[in-house]
Coordinates of C-alpha atoms in Angstrom, one line a residue:
M1 CA 138.0 113.9 143.1
C2 CA 136.6 117.0 142.4
G3 CA 134.4 117.6 145.7
R4 CA 134.7 120.7 145.3
F5 CA 134.8 124.0 142.2
S6 CA 134.0 127.7 142.3
I7 CA 131.7 129.7 140.6
D8 CA 133.3 132.8 140.6
S9 CA 132.0 136.8 140.2
W10 CA 133.9 136.4 136.4
L11 CA 132.4 134.0 135.1
A12 CA 129.0 134.1 133.7
K13 CA 130.0 137.3 131.6
M14 CA 132.0 135.1 129.9
V15 CA 130.1 132.2 129.7
R16 CA 128.0 133.8 127.8
D17 CA 130.4 135.8 126.0
E18 CA 131.5 132.2 124.6
M19 CA 127.9 130.8 124.4
E20 CA 126.2 132.7 123.4
C21 CA 123.3 131.8 126.1
E22 CA 121.8 133.0 128.7
Y23 CA 123.6 131.9 131.8
S24 CA 123.2 133.6 135.4
P25 CA 124.5 131.1 138.4
Q26 CA 125.6 132.5 141.6
E27 CA 129.2 133.4 143.1
N28 CA 130.0 130.7 145.4
M29 CA 134.1 129.7 145.7
D30 CA 132.9 127.2 147.8
L31 CA 130.7 124.7 145.5
R32 CA 129.9 121.9 147.6
P33 CA 127.6 118.6 146.7
T34 CA 124.1 118.7 147.8
N35 CA 124.8 122.4 146.3
E36 CA 122.4 123.6 143.1
V37 CA 124.8 123.8 140.1
T38 CA 123.4 125.4 137.5
V39 CA 124.2 123.8 134.0
L40 CA 124.1 124.4 130.4
I41 CA 121.9 121.7 128.1
H42 CA 121.9 122.0 124.1
Q43 CA 118.0 121.9 123.5
Q44 CA 116.3 123.4 120.0
A45 CA 117.4 126.3 120.5
G46 CA 120.8 126.1 122.7
Y47 CA 122.4 126.1 124.8
Q48 CA 120.2 126.1 128.0
P49 CA 120.8 126.6 131.9
L50 CA 119.3 124.2 134.0
L51 CA 119.4 124.5 137.7
T52 CA 120.6 121.0 139.4
R53 CA 121.6 120.1 142.5
W54 CA 124.9 118.3 143.0
G55 CA 124.9 114.9 143.8
I56 CA 121.9 112.2 143.5
Q57 CA 121.4 108.6 146.1
P58 CA 119.6 106.3 144.1
G59 CA 117.7 103.3 147.0
W60 CA 121.2 100.8 146.9
A61 CA 123.2 103.5 147.6
T62 CA 124.8 104.5 151.0
H63 CA 126.4 108.0 150.3
M64 CA 125.8 110.5 148.0
I65 CA 127.1 109.6 144.3
I66 CA 129.0 112.9 143.3
N67 CA 130.8 111.8 140.1
A68 CA 131.2 109.0 137.9
Q69 CA 134.4 107.5 135.4
S70 CA 133.5 109.1 132.5
E71 CA 135.2 105.8 130.8
T72 CA 132.8 103.3 131.6
A73 CA 129.4 105.5 132.8
A74 CA 127.9 104.5 129.7
Q75 CA 128.3 101.2 130.6
K76 CA 126.3 101.4 134.3
K77 CA 122.6 100.9 135.3
T78 CA 123.0 104.1 136.8
F79 CA 124.2 105.9 134.3
R80 CA 123.9 104.4 131.5
D81 CA 120.1 106.6 130.8
A82 CA 121.9 109.9 131.8
M83 CA 125.3 109.4 129.1
A84 CA 122.7 108.6 126.4
N85 CA 120.6 110.9 126.7
H86 CA 120.7 114.0 129.9
R87 CA 124.3 115.4 129.4
C88 CA 125.2 119.0 130.5
L89 CA 128.3 121.4 130.3
V90 CA 129.5 122.4 134.4
P91 CA 131.3 125.8 133.7
C92 CA 133.2 126.4 136.3
S93 CA 136.3 128.8 137.3
G94 CA 137.5 126.2 138.3
W95 CA 138.1 122.9 140.9
Y96 CA 140.5 121.8 144.3
E97 CA 142.2 119.5 145.1
W98 CA 143.9 118.1 148.0
R99 CA 146.9 116.6 149.4
D100 CA 149.1 115.7 151.9
E101 CA 152.4 117.3 152.2
G102 CA 153.7 115.5 155.4
N103 CA 152.0 118.6 157.2
P104 CA 149.1 118.4 160.7
R105 CA 146.6 119.6 157.4
K106 CA 146.7 118.6 153.8
Q107 CA 147.4 121.6 151.5
K108 CA 144.6 122.8 148.9
Y109 CA 144.9 123.1 145.6
L110 CA 142.8 125.0 143.1
F111 CA 143.4 124.3 139.8
A112 CA 141.7 126.8 137.2
H113 CA 142.4 128.0 132.9
E114 CA 146.5 129.7 133.2
E115 CA 144.4 132.5 131.5
Q116 CA 141.0 132.9 133.6
R117 CA 138.7 131.0 131.2
P118 CA 136.3 129.4 131.6
L119 CA 136.4 125.2 132.7
Y120 CA 133.5 123.4 131.1
M121 CA 133.7 120.0 133.0
A122 CA 131.7 117.3 131.8
G123 CA 127.9 116.2 133.1
I124 CA 124.7 114.6 133.4
W125 CA 121.7 114.8 135.3
F126 CA 118.6 113.7 135.6
P127 CA 115.4 114.4 135.4
A128 CA 112.6 115.2 138.5
D129 CA 111.4 118.0 140.4
E130 CA 114.5 119.1 141.1
P131 CA 117.5 117.6 138.0
K132 CA 120.4 116.0 139.7
L133 CA 123.6 116.5 138.4
V134 CA 126.5 114.1 138.4
L135 CA 130.0 115.0 137.4
L136 CA 132.1 112.9 135.4
T137 CA 135.9 111.7 135.3
A138 CA 139.1 110.8 134.3
E139 CA 142.2 109.8 134.6
A140 CA 144.3 112.5 135.3
D141 CA 146.9 114.5 133.1
D142 CA 150.9 114.7 133.6
Q143 CA 149.5 118.5 135.0
C144 CA 147.0 117.1 138.2
L145 CA 148.8 113.2 138.2
P146 CA 150.6 114.6 141.2
Y147 CA 147.7 116.4 143.1
H148 CA 145.3 113.5 142.2
H149 CA 145.0 110.3 140.0
R150 CA 141.5 111.1 138.8
M151 CA 139.9 115.0 137.5
P152 CA 137.0 116.6 135.8
L153 CA 136.3 115.1 132.0
L154 CA 137.6 119.1 131.0
V155 CA 135.1 119.6 127.5
G156 CA 136.6 122.5 125.3
R157 CA 134.4 125.4 124.2
A158 CA 135.1 123.7 120.5
Q159 CA 133.5 120.3 121.8
A160 CA 131.0 121.2 124.0
N161 CA 128.2 120.2 120.7
E162 CA 130.2 117.2 120.3
W163 CA 130.1 116.2 124.2
L164 CA 126.8 117.8 124.4
S165 CA 124.9 115.0 121.0
G166 CA 127.4 111.8 122.9
Q167 CA 131.0 112.2 122.5
A168 CA 133.1 112.0 124.6
P169 CA 136.2 114.1 123.3
R170 CA 138.7 115.2 126.4
A171 CA 140.5 118.8 126.0
S172 CA 143.6 119.8 127.0
V173 CA 143.5 123.0 129.1
P174 CA 146.9 124.9 130.8
L175 CA 146.1 124.9 134.0
A176 CA 147.5 127.0 136.6
I177 CA 147.7 125.2 139.9
T178 CA 147.1 128.0 142.8
P179 CA 147.5 126.7 146.9
C180 CA 145.1 128.2 148.9

C-alpha cells in the first residue's frame, strides 16, 4: 500500500492557504520511495515545512521500510520514538494503487479527493542530517478495499493539530478513483 503518490502543481497554494504556512514542494506526479518529500511539522510558530527522504533502512532490515501500520506503530521499537515525538503531515494530491484485473499488466488507479483538495497523509519522521519519512497506513475503508486492504492514514485539515499532538484521528474523505 502506498508505494507511490503525487504532488500536483496546484497543491502548494492550496496547502499554504489551508494550513497558513510556507509550503513549496517540488511537483512530482510519481513520487517514489527514496525521493525527497516536503512534509509539515508543528512547532511553536505553527506549521513548518521539513524536507525529508521517503524510507528508512535500519541496520537490521534487509529492505527499505516506507510504511508502518498505524494500529501498531506506537508499540514497535523501530517507530515508537517517532510516533511519540516526530509526527508530520504529508500533503499530496493523490496516491496510486495497482489492481490485477486479468490483463498482462496490473491496472493503475489514482485515489484523489473528489473535490480536488489536498489530502493529508499521516507520517512520522526520523531526525538525521537528512531526515527520513515513513507513511502510516490503516485498514482500507469500503471505498478503497476493492483495490487494496490498506490505505494511507488520512488526516482531515480539522484534525491536523490532534494528529501532530499525539492523537490518532482518521478522516473520512470523499475520494475519486480514476484509472490511469
